[in-house]
Tab-separated table of C-alpha atoms in Angstrom:
chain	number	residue	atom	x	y	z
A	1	UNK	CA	7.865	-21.074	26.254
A	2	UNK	CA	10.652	-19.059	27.415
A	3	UNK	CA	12.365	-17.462	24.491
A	4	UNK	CA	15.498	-16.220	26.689
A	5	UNK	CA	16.568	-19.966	26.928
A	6	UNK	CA	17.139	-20.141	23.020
A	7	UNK	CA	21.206	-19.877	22.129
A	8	UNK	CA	22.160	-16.443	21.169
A	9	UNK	CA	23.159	-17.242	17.645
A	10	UNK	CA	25.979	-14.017	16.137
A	11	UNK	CA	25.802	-14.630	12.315
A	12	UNK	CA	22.525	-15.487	10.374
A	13	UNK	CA	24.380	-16.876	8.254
A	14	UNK	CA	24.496	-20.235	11.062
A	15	UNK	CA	20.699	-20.654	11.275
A	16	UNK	CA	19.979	-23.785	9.701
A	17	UNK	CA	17.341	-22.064	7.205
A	18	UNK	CA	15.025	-22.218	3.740
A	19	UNK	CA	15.554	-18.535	3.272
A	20	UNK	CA	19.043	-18.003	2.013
A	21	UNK	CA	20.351	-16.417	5.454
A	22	UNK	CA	23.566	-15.716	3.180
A	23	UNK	CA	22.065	-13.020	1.298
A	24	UNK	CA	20.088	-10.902	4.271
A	25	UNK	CA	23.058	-8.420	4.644
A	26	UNK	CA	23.285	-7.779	0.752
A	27	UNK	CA	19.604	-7.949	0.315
A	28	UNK	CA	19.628	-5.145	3.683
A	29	UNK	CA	20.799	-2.194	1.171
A	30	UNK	CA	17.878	-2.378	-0.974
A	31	UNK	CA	15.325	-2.688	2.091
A	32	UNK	CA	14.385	-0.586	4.929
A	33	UNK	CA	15.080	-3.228	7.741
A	34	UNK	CA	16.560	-6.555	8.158
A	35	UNK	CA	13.285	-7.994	8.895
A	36	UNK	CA	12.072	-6.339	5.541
A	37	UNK	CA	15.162	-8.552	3.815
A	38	UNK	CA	13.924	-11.926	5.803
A	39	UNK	CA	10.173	-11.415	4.291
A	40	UNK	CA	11.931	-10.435	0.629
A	41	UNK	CA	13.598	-14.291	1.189
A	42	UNK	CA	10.606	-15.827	1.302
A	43	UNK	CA	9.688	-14.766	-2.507
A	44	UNK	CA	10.588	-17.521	-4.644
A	45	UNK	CA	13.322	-16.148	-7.490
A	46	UNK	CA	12.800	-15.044	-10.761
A	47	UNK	CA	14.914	-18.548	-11.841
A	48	UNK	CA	12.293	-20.708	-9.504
A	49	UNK	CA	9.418	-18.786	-10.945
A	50	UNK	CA	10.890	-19.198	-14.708
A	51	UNK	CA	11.306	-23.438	-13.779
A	52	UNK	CA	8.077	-23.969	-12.728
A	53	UNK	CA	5.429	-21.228	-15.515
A	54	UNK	CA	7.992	-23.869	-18.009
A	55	UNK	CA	6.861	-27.323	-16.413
A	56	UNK	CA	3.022	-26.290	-16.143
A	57	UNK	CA	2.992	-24.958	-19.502
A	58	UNK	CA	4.930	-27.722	-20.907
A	59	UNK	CA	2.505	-30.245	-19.223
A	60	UNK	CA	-0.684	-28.336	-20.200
A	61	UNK	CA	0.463	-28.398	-24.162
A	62	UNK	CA	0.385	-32.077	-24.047
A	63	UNK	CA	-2.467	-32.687	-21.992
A	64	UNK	CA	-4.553	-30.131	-23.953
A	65	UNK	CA	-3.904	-33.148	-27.233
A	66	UNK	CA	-5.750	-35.583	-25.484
A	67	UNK	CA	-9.629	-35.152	-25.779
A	68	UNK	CA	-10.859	-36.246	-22.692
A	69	UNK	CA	-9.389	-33.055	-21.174
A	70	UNK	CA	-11.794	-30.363	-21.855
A	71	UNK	CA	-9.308	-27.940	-19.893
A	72	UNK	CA	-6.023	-27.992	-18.160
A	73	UNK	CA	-5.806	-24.558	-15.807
A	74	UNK	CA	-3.066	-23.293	-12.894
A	75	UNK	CA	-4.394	-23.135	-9.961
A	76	UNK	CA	-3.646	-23.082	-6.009
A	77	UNK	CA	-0.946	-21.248	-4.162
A	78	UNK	CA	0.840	-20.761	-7.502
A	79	UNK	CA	-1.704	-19.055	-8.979
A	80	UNK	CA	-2.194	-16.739	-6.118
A	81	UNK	CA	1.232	-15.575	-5.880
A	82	UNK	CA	1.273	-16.953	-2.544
A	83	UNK	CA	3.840	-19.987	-3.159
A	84	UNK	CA	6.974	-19.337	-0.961
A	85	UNK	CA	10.517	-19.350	-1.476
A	86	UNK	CA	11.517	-22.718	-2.295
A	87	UNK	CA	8.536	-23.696	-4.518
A	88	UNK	CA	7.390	-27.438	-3.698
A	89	UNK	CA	4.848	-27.672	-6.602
A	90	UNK	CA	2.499	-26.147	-9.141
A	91	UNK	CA	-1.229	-27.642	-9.013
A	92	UNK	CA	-2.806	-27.620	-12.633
A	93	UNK	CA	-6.548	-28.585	-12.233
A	94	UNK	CA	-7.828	-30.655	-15.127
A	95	UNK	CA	-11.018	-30.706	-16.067
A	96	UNK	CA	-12.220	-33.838	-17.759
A	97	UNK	CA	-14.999	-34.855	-20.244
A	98	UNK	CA	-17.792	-36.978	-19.030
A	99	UNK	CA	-16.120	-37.227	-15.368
A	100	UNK	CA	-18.369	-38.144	-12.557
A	101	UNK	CA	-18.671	-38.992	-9.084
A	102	UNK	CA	-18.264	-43.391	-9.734
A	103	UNK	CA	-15.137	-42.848	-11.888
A	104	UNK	CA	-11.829	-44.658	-10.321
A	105	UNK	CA	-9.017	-41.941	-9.383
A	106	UNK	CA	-7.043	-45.261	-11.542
A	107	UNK	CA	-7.886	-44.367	-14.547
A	108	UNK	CA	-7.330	-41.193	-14.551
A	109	UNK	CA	-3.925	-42.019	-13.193
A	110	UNK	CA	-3.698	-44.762	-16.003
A	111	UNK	CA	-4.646	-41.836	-19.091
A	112	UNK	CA	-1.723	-39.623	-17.425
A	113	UNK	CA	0.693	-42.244	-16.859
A	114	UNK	CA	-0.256	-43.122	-20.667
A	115	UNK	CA	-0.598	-39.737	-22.238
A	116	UNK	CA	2.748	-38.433	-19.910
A	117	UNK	CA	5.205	-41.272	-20.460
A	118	UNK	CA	5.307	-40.654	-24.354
A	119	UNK	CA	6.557	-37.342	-23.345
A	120	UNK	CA	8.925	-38.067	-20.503
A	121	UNK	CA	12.387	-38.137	-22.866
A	122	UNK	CA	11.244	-34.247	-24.066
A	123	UNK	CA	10.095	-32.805	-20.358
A	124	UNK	CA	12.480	-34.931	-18.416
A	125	UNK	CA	11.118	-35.510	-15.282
A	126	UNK	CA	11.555	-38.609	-13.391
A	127	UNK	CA	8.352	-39.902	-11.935
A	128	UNK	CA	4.461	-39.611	-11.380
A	129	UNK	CA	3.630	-40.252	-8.149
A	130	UNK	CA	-0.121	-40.998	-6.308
A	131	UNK	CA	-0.897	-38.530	-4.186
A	132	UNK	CA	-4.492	-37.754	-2.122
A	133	UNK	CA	-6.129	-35.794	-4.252
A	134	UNK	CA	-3.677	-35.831	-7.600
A	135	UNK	CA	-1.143	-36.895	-9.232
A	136	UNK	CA	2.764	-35.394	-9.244
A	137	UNK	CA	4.811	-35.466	-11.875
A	138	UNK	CA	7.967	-35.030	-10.577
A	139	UNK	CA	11.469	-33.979	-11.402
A	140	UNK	CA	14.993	-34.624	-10.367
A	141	UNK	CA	14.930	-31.251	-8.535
A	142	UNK	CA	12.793	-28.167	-8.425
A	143	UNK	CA	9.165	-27.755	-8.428
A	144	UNK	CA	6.612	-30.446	-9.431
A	145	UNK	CA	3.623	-30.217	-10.922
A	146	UNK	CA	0.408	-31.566	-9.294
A	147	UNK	CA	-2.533	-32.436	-11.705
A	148	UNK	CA	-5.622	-32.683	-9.988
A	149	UNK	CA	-9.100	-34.238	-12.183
A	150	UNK	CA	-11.882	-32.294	-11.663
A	151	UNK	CA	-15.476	-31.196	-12.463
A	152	UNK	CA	-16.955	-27.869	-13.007
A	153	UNK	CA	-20.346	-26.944	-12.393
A	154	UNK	CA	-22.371	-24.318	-13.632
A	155	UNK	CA	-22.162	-22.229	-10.373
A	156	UNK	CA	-18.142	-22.139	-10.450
A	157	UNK	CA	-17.637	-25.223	-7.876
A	158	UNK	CA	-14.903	-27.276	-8.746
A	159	UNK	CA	-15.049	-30.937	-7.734
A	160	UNK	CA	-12.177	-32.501	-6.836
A	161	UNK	CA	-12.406	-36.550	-6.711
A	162	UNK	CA	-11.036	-38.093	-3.249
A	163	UNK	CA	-9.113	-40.237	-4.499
A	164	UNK	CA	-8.446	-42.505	-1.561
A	165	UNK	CA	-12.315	-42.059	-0.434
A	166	UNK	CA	-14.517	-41.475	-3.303
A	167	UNK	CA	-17.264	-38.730	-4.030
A	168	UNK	CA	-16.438	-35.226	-4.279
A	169	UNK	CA	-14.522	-32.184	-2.562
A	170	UNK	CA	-15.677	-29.073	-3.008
A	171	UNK	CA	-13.322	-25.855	-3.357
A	172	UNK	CA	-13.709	-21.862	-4.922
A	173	UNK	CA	-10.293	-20.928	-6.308
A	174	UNK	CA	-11.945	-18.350	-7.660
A	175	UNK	CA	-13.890	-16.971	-4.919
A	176	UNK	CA	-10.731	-17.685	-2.813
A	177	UNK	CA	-8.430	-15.613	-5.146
A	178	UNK	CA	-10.835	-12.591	-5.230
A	179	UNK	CA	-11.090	-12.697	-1.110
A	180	UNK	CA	-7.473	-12.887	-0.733
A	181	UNK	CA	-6.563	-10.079	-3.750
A	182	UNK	CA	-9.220	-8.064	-1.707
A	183	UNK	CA	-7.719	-8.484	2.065
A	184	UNK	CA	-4.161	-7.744	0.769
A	185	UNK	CA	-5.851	-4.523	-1.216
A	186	UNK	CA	-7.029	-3.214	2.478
A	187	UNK	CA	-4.019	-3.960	3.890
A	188	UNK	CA	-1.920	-1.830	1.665
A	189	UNK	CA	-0.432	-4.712	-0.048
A	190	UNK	CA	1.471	-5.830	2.415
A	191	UNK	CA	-0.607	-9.243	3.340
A	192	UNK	CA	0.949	-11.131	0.525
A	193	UNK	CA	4.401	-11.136	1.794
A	194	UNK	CA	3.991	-12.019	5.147
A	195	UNK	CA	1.639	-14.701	3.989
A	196	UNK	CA	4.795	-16.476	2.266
A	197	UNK	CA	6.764	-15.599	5.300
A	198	UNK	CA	4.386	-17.624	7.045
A	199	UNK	CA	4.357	-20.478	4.462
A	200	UNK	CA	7.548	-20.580	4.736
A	201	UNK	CA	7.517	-20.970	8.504
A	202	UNK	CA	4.727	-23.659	8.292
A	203	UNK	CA	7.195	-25.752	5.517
A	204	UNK	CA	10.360	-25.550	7.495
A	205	UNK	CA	8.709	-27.601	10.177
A	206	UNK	CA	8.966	-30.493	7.688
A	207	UNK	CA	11.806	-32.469	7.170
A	208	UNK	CA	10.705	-35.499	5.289
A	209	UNK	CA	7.535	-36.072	3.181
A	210	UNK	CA	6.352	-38.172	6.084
A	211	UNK	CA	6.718	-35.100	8.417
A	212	UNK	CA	3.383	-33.366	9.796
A	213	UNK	CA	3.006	-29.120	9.114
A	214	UNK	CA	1.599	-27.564	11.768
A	215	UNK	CA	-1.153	-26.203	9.659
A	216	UNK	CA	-2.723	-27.262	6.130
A	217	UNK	CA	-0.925	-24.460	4.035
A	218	UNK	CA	-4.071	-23.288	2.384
A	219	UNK	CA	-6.071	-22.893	5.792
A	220	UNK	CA	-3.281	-20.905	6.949
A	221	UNK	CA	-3.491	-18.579	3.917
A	222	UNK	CA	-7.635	-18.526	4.889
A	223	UNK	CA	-6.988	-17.713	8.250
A	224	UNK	CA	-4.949	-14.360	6.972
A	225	UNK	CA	-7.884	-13.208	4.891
A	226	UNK	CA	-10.084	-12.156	8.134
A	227	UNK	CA	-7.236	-10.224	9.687
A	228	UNK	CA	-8.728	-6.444	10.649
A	229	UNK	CA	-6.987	-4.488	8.119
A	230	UNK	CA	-7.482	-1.261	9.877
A	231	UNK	CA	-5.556	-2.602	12.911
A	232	UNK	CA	-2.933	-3.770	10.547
A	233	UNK	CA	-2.016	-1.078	8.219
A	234	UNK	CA	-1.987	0.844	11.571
A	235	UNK	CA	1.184	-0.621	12.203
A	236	UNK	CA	4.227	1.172	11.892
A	237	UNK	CA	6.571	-1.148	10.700
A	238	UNK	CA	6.503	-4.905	9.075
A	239	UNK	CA	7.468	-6.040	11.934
A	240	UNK	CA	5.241	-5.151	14.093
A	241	UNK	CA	2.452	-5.983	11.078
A	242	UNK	CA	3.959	-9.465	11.377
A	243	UNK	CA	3.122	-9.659	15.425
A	244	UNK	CA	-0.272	-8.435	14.630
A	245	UNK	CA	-1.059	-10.908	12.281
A	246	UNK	CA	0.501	-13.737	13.930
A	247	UNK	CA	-1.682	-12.493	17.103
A	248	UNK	CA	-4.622	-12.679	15.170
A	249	UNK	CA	-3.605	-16.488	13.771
A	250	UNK	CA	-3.258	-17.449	17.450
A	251	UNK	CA	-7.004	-16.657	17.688
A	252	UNK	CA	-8.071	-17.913	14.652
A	253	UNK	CA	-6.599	-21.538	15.069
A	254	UNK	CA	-8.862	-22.376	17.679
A	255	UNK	CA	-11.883	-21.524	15.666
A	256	UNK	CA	-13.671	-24.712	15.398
A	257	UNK	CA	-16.199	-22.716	12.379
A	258	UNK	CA	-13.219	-21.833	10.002
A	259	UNK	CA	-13.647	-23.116	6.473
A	260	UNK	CA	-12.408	-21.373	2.971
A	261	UNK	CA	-14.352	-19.330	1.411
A	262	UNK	CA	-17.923	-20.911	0.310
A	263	UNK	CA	-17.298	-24.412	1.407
A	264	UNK	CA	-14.335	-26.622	1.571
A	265	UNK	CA	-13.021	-28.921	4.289
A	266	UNK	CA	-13.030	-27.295	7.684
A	267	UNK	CA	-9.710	-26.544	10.092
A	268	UNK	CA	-10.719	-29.335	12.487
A	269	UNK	CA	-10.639	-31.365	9.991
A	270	UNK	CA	-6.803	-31.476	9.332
A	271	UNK	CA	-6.689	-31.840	12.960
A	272	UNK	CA	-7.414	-35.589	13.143
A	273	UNK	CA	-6.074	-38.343	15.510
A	274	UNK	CA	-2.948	-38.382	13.344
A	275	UNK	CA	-1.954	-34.654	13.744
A	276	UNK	CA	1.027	-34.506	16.350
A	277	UNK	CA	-0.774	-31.141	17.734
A	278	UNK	CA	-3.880	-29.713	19.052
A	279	UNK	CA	-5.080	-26.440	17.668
A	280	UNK	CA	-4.254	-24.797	20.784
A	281	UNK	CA	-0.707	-26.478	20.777
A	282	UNK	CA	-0.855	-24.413	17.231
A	283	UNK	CA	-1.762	-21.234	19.234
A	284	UNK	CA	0.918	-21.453	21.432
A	285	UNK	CA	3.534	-21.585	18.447
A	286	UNK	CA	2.185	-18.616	17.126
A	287	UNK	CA	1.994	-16.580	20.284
A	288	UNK	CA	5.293	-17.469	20.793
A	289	UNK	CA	6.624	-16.170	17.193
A	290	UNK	CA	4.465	-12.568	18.599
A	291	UNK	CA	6.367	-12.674	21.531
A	292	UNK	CA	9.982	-12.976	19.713
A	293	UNK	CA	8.368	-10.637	17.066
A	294	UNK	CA	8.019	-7.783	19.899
A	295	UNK	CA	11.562	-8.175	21.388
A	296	UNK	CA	13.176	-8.423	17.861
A	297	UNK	CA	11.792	-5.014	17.859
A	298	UNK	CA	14.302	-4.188	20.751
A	299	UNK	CA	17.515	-6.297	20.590
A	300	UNK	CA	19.760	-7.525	17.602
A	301	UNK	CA	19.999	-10.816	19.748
A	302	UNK	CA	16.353	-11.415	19.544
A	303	UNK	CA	16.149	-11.147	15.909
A	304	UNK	CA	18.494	-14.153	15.487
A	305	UNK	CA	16.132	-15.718	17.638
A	306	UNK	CA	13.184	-14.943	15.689
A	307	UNK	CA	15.000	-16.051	12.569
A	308	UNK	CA	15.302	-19.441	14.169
A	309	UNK	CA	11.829	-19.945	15.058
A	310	UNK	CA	11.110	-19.116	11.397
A	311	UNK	CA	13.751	-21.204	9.907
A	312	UNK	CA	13.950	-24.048	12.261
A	313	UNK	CA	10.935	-24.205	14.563
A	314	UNK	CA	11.606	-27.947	15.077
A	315	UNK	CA	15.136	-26.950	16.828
A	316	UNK	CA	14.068	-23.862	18.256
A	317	UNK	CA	11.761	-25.928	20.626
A	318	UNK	CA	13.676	-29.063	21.025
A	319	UNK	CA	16.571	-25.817	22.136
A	320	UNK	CA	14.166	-25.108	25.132
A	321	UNK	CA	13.963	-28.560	26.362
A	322	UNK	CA	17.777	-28.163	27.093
């Protein structure tokens, strides 16, 4: 891709953006660098925050009455204070008595539609809604939140029904909370951030439900565990930090051995005959967000640039087709 065919665009404040472009100058005061301000826009706000620890909590009080829930717990990106700015939902895993590998995803969708719909006037939210492996309960705007029926064996697996396939899917939220708390430790903190920088990249490339992401948003978060953290906190500046981890995604992409920590479905796998890409098509995006990344470093008309390919990566490329 040549990045020196993409518009020159003067006021952030034009990119068609998640991040509230808006606030960048403002937010530049408080920060050391504007690109310092663009990763700060990709926390989700004290308000979104407030919205969504009141829907899970809400939902967990009345699910916690019924007594085929043994235990109702937050869990996923939420959880790991790696949701970006805006947050899409909040997955509560609920663990149910006497659940096994033969039970029908329907009645557990029955119980909550049941259980849920006597509560629907107090929590007002609009609709619960099928989804692969759980069930949304969703409101008229802001975050939903994503129940997911589980098991939990003795050695800390949870199993997740398929809901669409039967049997089982293995994941480790705790094993993959302690890797991740552990590679942003070595890397001076500063993993977390760019990690919802990234998210936030990987979203904007939707812009329907029936849209394709580039990458499943918790392999993406995986894929940032391994990154060297000597090499990184080496870096001067978050920038730069930024190119080096988006250089090491590049690499990582077309790793046909990746999986999450313990077990859990594999990279390749997301990468079926339905995915618009190939992982190296993947690469290439990434490579390309390194090489903006090193001449925003350089010119005030390259960061614009960058800030596209964050914000609008769809229009960004269909830009260079021009």
């Amino acid at each position: 891709s040549d990045a020196s065919q993409v518009p020159t665009i003067s006021d952030a404040s034009q990119v068609p953006t998640i991040f509230d472009a808006s606030k960048i100058p403002n937010m530049c005061a408080k920060t050391d660098t504007w690109f310092d301000a663009l990763v700060a826009s990709a926390q989700p706000t004290g308000e979104e925050l407030q919205t969504a620890k009141e829907r899970y909590e809400a939902v967990r009080a009345i699910l916690h009455k019924e007594p085929w829930v043994k235990k109702a717990v937050v869990a996923g990106s939420f959880a790991r204070m790696t949701a970006s700015h805006p947050i899409n939902d909040v997955d509560v895993f609920v663990e149910i008595d006497g659940l096994d590998a033969a039970e029908d995803f329907e009645n557990f969708k029955k119980r909550v539609c049941l259980t849920m719909s006597q509560a629907k006037s107090e929590l007002g939210f609009d609709d619960i809604r099928r989804q692969t492996h759980s069930l949304g309960i969703l409101w008229p705007s802001g975050p939903s939140v994503d129940l997911v029926p589980l098991n939990v064996n003795e050695d800390g697996t949870f199993q997740i029904i398929k809901s669409t396939l039967g049997g089982w899917l293995a994941t480790f939220p705790t094993d993959a909370s302690s890797t991740l708390n552990e590679a942003n430790e070595a890397c001076g903190g500063q993993l977390i951030p760019l990690i919802r920088l990234l998210k936030s990249w990987n979203n904007s490339w939707k812009k329907n439900d029936h849209d394709t992401k580039p990458l499943k948003s918790f392999h993406l978060e995986v894929m940032c565990y391994s990154v060297d953290p000597s090499g990184f906190v080496k870096q001067k500046t978050s920038l730069s930090r930024f190119m080096y981890l988006l250089l090491h995604l590049s690499t990582k992409v077309v790793c046909s051995s990746l999986t999450p920590p313990r077990d859990g479905s594999p990279l390749p796998a997301y990468f079926n005959d339905g995915h618009p890409w190939k992982p190296i098509d993947v690469s290439d995006f990434l490579k390309d967000g390194a090489k903006l990344t090193l001449s925003a470093e350089k010119s005030t008309a390259c960061q614009t640039k960058l800030m596209q390919w964050l914000a609008s990566p769809r229009s960004y490329y269909e830009s260079l087709k021009e």
